[in-house]
mmCIF file of C-alpha atoms and ligand atoms in Angstrom:
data_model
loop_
_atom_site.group_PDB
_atom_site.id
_atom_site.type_symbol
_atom_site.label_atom_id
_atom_site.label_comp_id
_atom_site.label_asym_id
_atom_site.label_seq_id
_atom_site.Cartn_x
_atom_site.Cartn_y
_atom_site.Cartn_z
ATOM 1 C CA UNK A 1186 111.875 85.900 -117.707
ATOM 2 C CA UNK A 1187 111.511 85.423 -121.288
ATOM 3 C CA UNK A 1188 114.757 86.983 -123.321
ATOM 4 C CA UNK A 1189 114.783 89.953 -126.098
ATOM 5 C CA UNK A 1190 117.329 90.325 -128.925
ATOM 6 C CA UNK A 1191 116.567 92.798 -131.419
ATOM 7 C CA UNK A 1192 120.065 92.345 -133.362
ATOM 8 C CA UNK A 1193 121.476 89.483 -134.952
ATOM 9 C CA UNK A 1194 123.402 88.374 -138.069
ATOM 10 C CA UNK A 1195 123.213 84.958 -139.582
ATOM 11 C CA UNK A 1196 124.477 82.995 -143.067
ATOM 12 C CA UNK A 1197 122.578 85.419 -144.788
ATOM 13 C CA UNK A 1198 125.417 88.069 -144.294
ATOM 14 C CA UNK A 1199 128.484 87.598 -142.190
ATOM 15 C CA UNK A 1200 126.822 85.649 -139.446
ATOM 16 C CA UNK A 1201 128.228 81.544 -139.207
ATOM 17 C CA UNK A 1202 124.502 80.123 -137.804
ATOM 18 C CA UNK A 1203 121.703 79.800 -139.958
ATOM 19 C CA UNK A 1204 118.605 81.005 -139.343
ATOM 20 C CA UNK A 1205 117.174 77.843 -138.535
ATOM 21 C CA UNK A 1206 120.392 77.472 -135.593
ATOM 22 C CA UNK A 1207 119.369 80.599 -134.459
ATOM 23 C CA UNK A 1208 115.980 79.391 -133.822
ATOM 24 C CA UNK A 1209 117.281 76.448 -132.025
ATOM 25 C CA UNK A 1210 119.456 78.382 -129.731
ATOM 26 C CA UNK A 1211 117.116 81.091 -128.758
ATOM 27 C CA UNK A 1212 114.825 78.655 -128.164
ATOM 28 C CA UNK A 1213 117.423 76.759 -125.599
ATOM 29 C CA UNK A 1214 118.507 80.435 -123.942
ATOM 30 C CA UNK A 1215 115.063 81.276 -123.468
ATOM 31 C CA UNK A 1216 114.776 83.856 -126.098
ATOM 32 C CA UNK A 1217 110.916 84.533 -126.796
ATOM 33 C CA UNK A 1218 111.108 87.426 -128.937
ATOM 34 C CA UNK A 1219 114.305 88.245 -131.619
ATOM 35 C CA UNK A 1220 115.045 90.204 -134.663
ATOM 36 C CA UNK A 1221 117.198 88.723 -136.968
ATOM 37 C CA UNK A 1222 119.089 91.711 -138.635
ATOM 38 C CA UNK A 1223 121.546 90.828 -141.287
ATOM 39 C CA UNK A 1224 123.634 93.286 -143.320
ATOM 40 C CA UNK A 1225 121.915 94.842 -146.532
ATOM 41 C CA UNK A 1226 119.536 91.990 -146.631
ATOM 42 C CA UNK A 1227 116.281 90.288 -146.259
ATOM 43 C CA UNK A 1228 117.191 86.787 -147.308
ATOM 44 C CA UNK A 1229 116.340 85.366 -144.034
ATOM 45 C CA UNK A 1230 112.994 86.614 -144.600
ATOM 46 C CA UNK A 1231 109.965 84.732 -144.792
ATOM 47 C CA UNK A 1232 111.501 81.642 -143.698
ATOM 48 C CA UNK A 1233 113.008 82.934 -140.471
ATOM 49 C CA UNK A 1234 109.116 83.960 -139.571
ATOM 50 C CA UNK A 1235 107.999 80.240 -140.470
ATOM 51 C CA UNK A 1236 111.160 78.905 -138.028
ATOM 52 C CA UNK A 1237 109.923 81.505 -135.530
ATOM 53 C CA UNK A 1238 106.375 80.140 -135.661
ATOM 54 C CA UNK A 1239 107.388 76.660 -135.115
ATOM 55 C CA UNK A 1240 109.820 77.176 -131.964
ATOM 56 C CA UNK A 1241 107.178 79.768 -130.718
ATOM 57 C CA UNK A 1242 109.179 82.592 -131.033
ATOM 58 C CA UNK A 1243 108.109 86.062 -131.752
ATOM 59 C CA UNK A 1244 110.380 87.389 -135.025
ATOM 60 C CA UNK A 1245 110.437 91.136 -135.673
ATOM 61 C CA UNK A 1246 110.784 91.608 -139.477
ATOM 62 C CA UNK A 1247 114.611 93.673 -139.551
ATOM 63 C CA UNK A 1248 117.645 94.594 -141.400
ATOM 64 C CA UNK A 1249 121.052 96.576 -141.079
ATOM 65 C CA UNK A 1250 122.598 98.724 -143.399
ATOM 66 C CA UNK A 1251 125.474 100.948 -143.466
ATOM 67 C CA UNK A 1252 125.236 104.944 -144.812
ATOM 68 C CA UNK A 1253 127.288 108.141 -144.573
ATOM 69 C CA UNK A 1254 126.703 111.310 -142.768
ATOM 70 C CA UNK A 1255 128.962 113.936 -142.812
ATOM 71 C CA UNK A 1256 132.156 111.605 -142.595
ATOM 72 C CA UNK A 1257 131.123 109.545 -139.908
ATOM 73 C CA UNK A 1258 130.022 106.112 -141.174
ATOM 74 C CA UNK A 1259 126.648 105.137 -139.677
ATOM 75 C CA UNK A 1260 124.812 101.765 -138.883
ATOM 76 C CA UNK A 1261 120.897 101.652 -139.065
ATOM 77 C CA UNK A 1262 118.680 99.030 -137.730
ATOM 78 C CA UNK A 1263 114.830 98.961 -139.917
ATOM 79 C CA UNK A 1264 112.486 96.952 -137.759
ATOM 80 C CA UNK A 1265 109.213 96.110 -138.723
ATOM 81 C CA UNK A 1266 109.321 96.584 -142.764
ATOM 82 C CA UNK A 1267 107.650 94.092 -145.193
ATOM 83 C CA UNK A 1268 110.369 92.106 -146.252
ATOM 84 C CA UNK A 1269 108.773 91.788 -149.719
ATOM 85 C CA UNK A 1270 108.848 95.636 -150.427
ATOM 86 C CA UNK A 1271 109.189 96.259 -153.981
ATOM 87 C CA UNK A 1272 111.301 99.179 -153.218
ATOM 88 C CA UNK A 1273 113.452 97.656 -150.804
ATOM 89 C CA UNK A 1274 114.242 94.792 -152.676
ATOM 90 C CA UNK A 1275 115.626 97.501 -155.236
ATOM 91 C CA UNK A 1276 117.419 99.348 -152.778
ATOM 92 C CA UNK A 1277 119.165 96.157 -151.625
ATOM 93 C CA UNK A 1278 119.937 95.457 -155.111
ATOM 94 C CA UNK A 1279 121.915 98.155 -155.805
ATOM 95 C CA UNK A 1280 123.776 97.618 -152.331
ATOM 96 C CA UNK A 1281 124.866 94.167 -153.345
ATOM 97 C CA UNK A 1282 125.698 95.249 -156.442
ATOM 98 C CA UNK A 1283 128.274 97.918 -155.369
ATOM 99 C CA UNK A 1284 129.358 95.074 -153.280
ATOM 100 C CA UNK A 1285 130.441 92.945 -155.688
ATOM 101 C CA UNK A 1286 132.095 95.348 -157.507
ATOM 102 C CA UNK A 1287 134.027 95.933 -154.043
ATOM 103 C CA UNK A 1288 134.394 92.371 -153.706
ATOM 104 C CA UNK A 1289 135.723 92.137 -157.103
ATOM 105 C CA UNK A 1290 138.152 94.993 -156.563
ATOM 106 C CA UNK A 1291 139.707 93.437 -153.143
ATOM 107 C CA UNK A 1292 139.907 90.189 -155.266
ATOM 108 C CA UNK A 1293 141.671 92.365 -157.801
ATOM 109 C CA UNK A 1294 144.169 93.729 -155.723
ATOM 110 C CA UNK A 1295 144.590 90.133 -153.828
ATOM 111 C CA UNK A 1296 145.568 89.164 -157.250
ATOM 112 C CA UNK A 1297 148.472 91.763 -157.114
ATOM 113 C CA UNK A 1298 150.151 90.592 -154.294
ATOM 114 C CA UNK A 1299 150.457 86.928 -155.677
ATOM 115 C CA UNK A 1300 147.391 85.278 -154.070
ATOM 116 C CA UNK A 1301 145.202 84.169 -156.782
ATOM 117 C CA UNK A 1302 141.518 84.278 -155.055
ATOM 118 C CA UNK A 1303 138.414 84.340 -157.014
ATOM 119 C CA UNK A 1304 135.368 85.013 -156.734
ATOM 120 C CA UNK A 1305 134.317 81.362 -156.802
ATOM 121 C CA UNK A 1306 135.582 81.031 -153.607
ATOM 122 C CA UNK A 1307 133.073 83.499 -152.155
ATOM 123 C CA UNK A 1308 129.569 81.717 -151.098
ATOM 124 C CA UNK A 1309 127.264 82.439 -153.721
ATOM 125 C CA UNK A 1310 123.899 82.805 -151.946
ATOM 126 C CA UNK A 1311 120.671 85.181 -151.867
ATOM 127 C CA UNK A 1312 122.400 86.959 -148.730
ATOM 128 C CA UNK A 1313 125.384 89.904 -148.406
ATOM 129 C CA UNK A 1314 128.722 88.538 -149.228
ATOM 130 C CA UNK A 1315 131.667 90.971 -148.514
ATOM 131 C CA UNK A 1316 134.904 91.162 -146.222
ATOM 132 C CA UNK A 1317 134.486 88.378 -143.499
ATOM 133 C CA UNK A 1318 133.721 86.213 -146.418
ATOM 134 C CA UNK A 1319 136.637 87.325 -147.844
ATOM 135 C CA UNK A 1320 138.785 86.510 -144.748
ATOM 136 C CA UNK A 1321 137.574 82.849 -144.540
ATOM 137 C CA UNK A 1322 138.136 81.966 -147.760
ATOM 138 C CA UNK A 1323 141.821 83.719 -147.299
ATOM 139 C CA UNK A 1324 142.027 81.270 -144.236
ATOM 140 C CA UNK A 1325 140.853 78.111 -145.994
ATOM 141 C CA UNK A 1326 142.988 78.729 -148.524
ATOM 142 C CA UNK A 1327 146.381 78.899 -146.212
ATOM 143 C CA UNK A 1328 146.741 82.219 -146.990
ATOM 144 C CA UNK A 1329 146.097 83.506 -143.008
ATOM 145 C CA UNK A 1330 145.729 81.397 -139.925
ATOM 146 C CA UNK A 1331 142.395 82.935 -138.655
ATOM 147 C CA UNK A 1332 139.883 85.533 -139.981
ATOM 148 C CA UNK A 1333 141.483 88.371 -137.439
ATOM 149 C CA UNK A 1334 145.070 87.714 -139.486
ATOM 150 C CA UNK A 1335 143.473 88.320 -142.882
ATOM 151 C CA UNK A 1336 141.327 91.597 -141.765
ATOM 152 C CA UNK A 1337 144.912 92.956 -139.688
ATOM 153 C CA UNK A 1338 146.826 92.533 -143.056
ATOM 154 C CA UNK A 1339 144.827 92.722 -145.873
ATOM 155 C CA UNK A 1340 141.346 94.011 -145.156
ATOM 156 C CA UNK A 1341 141.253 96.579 -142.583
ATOM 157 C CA UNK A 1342 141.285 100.083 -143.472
ATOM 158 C CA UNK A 1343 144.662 100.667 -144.014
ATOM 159 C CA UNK A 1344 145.247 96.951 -144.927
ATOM 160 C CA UNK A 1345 147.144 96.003 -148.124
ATOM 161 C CA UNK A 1346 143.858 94.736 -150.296
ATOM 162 C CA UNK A 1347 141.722 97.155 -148.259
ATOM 163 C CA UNK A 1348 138.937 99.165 -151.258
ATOM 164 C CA UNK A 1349 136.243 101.322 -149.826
ATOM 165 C CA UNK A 1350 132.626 100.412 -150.296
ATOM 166 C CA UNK A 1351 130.125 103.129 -151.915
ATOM 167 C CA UNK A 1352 127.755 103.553 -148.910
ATOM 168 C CA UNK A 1353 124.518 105.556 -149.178
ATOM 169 C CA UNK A 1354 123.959 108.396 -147.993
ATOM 170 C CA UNK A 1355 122.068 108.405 -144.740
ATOM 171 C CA UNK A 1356 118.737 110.341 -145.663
ATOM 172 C CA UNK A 1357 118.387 107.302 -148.204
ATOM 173 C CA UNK A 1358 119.270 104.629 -146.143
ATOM 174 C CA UNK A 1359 116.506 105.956 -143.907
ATOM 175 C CA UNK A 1360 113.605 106.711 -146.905
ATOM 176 C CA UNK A 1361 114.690 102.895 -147.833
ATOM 177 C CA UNK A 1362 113.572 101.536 -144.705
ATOM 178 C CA UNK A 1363 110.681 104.244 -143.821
ATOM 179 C CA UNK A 1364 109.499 103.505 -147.608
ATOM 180 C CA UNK A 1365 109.188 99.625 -146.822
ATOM 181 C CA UNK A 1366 107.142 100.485 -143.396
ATOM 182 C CA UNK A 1367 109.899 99.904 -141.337
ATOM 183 C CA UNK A 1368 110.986 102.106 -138.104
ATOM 184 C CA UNK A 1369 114.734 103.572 -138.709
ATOM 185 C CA UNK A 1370 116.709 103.268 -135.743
ATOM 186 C CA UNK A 1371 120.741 104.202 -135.155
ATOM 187 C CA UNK A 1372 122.290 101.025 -134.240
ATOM 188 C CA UNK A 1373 125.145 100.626 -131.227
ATOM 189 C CA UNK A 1374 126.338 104.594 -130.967
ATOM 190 C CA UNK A 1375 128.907 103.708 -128.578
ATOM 191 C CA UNK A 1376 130.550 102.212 -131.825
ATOM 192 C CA UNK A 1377 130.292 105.831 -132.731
ATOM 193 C CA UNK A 1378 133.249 107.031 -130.267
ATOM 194 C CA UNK A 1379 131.429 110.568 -130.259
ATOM 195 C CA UNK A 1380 130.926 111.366 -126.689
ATOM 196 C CA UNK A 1381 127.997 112.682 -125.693
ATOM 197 C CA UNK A 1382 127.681 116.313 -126.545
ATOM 198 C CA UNK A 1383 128.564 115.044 -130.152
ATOM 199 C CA UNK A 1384 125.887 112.360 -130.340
ATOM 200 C CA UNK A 1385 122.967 114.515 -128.933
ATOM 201 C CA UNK A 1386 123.774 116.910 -131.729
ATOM 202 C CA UNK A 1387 124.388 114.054 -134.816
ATOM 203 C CA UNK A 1388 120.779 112.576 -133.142
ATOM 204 C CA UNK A 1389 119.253 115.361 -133.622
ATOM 205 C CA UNK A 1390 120.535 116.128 -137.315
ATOM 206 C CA UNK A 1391 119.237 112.210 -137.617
ATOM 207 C CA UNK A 1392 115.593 112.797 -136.397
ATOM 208 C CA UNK A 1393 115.203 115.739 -139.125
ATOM 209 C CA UNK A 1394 116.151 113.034 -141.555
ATOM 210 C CA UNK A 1395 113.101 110.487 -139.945
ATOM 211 C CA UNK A 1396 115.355 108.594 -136.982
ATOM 212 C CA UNK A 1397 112.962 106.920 -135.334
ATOM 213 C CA UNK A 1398 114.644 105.128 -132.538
ATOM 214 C CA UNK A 1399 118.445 104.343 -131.020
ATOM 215 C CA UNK A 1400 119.687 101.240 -129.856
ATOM 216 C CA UNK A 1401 119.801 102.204 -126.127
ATOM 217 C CA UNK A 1402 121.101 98.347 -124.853
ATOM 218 C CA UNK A 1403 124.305 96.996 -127.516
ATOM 219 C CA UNK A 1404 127.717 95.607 -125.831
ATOM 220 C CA UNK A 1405 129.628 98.587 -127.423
ATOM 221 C CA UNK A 1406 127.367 100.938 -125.493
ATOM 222 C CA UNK A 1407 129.386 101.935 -122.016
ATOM 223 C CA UNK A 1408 126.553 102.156 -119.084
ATOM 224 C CA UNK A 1409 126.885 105.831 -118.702
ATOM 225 C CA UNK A 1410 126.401 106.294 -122.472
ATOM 226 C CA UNK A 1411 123.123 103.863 -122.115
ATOM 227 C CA UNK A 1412 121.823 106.100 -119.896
ATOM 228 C CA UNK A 1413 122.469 108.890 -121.954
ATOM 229 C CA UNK A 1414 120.906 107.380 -124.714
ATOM 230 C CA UNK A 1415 117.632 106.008 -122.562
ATOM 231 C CA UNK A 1416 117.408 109.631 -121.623
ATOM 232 C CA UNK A 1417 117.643 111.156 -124.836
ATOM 233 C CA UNK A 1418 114.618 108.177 -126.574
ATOM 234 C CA UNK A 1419 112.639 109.620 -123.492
ATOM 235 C CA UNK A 1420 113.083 113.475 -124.221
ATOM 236 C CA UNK A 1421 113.155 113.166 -128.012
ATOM 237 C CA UNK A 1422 110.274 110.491 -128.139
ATOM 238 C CA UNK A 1423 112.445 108.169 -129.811
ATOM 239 C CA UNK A 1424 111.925 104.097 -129.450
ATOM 240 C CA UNK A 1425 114.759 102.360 -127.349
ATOM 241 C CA UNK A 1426 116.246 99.055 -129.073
ATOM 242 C CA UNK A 1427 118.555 96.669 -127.604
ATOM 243 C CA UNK A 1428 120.305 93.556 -129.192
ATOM 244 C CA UNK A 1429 123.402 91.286 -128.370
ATOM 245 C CA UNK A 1430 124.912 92.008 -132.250
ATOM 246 C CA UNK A 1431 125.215 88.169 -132.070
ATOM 247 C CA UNK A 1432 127.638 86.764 -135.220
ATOM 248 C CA UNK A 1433 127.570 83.121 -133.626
ATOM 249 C CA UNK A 1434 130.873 83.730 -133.144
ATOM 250 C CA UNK A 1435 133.646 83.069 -130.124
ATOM 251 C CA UNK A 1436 134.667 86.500 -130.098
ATOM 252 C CA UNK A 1437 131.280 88.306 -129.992
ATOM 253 C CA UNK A 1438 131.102 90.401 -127.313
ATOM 254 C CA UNK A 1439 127.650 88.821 -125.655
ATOM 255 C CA UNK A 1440 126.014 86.094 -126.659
ATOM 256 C CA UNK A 1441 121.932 85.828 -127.606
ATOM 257 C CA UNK A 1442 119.786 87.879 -125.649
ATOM 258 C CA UNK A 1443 122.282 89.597 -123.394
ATOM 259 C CA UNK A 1444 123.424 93.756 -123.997
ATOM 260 C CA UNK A 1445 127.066 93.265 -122.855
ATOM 261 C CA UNK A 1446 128.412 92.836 -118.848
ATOM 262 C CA UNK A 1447 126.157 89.614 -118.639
ATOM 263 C CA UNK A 1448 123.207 92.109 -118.807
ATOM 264 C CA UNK A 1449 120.006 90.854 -120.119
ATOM 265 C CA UNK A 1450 118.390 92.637 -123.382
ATOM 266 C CA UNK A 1451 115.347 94.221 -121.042
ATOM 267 C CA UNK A 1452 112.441 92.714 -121.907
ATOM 268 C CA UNK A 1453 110.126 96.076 -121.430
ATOM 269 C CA UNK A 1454 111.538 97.522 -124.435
ATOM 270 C CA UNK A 1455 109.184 95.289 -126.457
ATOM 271 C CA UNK A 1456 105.601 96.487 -125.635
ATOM 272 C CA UNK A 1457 106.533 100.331 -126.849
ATOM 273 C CA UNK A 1458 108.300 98.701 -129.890
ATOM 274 C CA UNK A 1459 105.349 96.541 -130.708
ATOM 275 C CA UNK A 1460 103.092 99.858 -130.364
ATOM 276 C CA UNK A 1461 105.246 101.903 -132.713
ATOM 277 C CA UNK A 1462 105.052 99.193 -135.333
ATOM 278 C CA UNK A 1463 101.628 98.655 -134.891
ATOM 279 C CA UNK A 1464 101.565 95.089 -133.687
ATOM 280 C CA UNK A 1465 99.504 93.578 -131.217
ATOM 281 C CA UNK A 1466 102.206 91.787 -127.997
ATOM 282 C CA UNK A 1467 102.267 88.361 -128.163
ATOM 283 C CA UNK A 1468 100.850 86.728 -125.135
ATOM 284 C CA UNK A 1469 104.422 85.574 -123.762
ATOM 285 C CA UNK A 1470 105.690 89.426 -123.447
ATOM 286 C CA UNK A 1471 102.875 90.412 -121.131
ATOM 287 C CA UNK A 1472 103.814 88.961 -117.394
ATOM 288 C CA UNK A 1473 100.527 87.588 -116.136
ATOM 289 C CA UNK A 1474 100.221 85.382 -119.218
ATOM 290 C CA UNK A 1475 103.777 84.547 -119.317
ATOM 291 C CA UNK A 1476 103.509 83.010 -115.933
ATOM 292 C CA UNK A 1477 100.631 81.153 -116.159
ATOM 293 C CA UNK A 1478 102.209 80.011 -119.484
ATOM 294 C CA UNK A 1479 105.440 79.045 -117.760
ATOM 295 C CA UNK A 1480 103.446 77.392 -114.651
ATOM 296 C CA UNK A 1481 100.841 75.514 -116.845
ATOM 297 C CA UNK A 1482 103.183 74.435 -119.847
ATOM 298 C CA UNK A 1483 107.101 75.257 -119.603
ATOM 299 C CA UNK A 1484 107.895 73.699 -115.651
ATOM 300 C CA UNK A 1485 111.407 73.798 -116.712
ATOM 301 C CA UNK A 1486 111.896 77.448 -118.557
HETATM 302 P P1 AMP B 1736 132.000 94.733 -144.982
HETATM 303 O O1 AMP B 1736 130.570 95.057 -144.735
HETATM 304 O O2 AMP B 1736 132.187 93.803 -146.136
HETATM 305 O O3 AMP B 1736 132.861 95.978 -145.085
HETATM 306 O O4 AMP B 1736 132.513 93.933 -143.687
HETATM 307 C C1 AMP B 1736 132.246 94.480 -142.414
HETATM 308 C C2 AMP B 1736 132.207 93.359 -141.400
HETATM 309 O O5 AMP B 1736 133.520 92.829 -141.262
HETATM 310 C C3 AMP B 1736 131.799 93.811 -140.013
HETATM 311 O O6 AMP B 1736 130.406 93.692 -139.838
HETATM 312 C C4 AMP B 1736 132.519 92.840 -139.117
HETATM 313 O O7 AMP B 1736 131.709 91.670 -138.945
HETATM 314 C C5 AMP B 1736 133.746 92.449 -139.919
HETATM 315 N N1 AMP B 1736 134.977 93.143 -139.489
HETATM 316 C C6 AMP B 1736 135.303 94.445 -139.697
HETATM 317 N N2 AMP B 1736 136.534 94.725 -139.195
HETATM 318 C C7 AMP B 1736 137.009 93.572 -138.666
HETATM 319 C C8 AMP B 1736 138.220 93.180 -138.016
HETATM 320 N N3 AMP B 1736 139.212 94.061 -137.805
HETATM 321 N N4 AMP B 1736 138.341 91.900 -137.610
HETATM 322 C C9 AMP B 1736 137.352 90.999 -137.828
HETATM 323 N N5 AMP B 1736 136.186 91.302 -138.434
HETATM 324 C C10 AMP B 1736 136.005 92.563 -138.855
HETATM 325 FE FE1 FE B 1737 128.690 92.164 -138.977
HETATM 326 FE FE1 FE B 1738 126.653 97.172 -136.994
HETATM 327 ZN ZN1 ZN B 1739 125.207 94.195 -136.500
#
């Protein structure tokens, strides 16, 4: 069976693969259909639907961004939306611009405890630069022996550098993505630590605001909390999501195309998905055709 993975990260935010080693991987795990969802940005966009073409893999225009609601501080995944949206493109502006005043600020207070880091050491590139950046460039400077070191001392919440980043609020995180055609939908609750009473009611208070969907299958979802969530996409008529959260990292907690506990991404979250966003499934989702396809040209998938 062809593999799903609706939620990745790569160089264009605080991912280490490109989006052309993304390609290449998926491609060698079998992944036929992926989303490549970096933080606040688009940059992988077109070109990761151009790398997609050429390795034969189906890529679902997406993003992830991070808003506020009510204290809690939410992840949303926006699948589908024109990556050349006027209005997202602004949006996303203004998000890396509070960034880099944020980025500016840890550097600031970096400063003050005798470690003279500058901004120059941060990559400079179309994508989201912020606090895993921040770590490596800590680490290649001697400062910290690995990334975890930097976050435990200086950038974790009550870390010694740590500043707090101006996140939107969630009704506008959601009109961004709804505005670029794009289907809102509440990335990994489990990260959420809610329980369940608590995230049937913040779901609801979500699907006044336009939620479209929840992302039923993540690693930090526990399988009775999946089930929940499956549940509630069915009685709600939300759209289930599932993704590995891949960073191309050692300590991610699955790698491409698998939901956590070695469990595949299932595949038969696509077709519905596809619907919703108004797409037609490619011919290597639907069984029958994938079949004959593997019989006839891929012998050794
Ligand atoms: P930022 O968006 O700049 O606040 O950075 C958030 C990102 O930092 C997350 O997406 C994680 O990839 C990473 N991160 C957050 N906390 C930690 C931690 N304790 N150790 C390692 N990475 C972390
Ligand atoms: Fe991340
Ligand atoms: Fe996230
Ligand atoms: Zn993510």
């Amino acid at each position: 069976m062809p593999l799903l993975d609706l939620h990745l990260h790569s160089t264009m935010s605080d991912g280490t693969m490109t989006p052309r080693e993304i390609m290449a991987l998926a491609r060698q795990r079998g992944v036929a259909t992926l989303s490549i969802t970096d933080h606040d940005t688009v940059a992988a966009y077109p070109e990761a639907l151009d790398l997609g073409r050429q390795a034969g893999i189906t890529v679902i225009n997406g993003l992830e961004v991070t808003a506020h609601h009510q204290g809690l501080s939410l992840h949303l995944l926006g699948f589908g939306l024109d990556h050349q949206s006027p209005s997202l493109a602004a949006g996303l502006r203004d998000i890396q611009e509070a960034r880099r005043a944020r980025n500016l600020a840890i550097i600031a207070r970096l400063n003050g405890l005798n470690i003279p880091l500058t901004l120059d050491e941060l990559p400079n590139h179309r994508g989201q630069t912020g606090r895993p950046h921040i770590a490596r460039a800590l680490q290649v400077r001697g400062v910290v022996r690995s990334e975890q070191e930097a976050f435990a001392r200086f950038l974790r919440k009550d870390g010694a550098a740590y500043v707090q980043r101006q996140l939107l609020p969630v009704s506008q995180a959601i009109n961004m993505i709804v505005e670029a055609g794009g289907l809102p939908v509440l990335a990994h609750p489990g990260a959420l630590k809610l329980g369940e009473p608590g995230l049937r009611q913040l779901v609801r208070e979500l699907i006044d605001q336009g939620l479209a969907g929840l992302e039923v299958y993540h690693p930090m979802n526990s399988a009775p909390l999946t089930r929940c969530l499956a549940l509630l996409c069915q009685t709600l008529g939300l759209v289930a999501t599932g993704g590995s959260d891949f960073h191309g990292r050692e300590g991610d907690k699955a790698p491409l195309g698998e939901a956590g506990g070695k469990l595949p991404v299932p595949t038969d979250l696509l077709a519905p998905l596809l619907a919703r966003l108004n797409l037609n499934p490619p011919p290597v989702s639907r069984p029958e055709a994938d079949k004959e396809q593997r019989h006839a040209h891929h012998p050794d998938r």
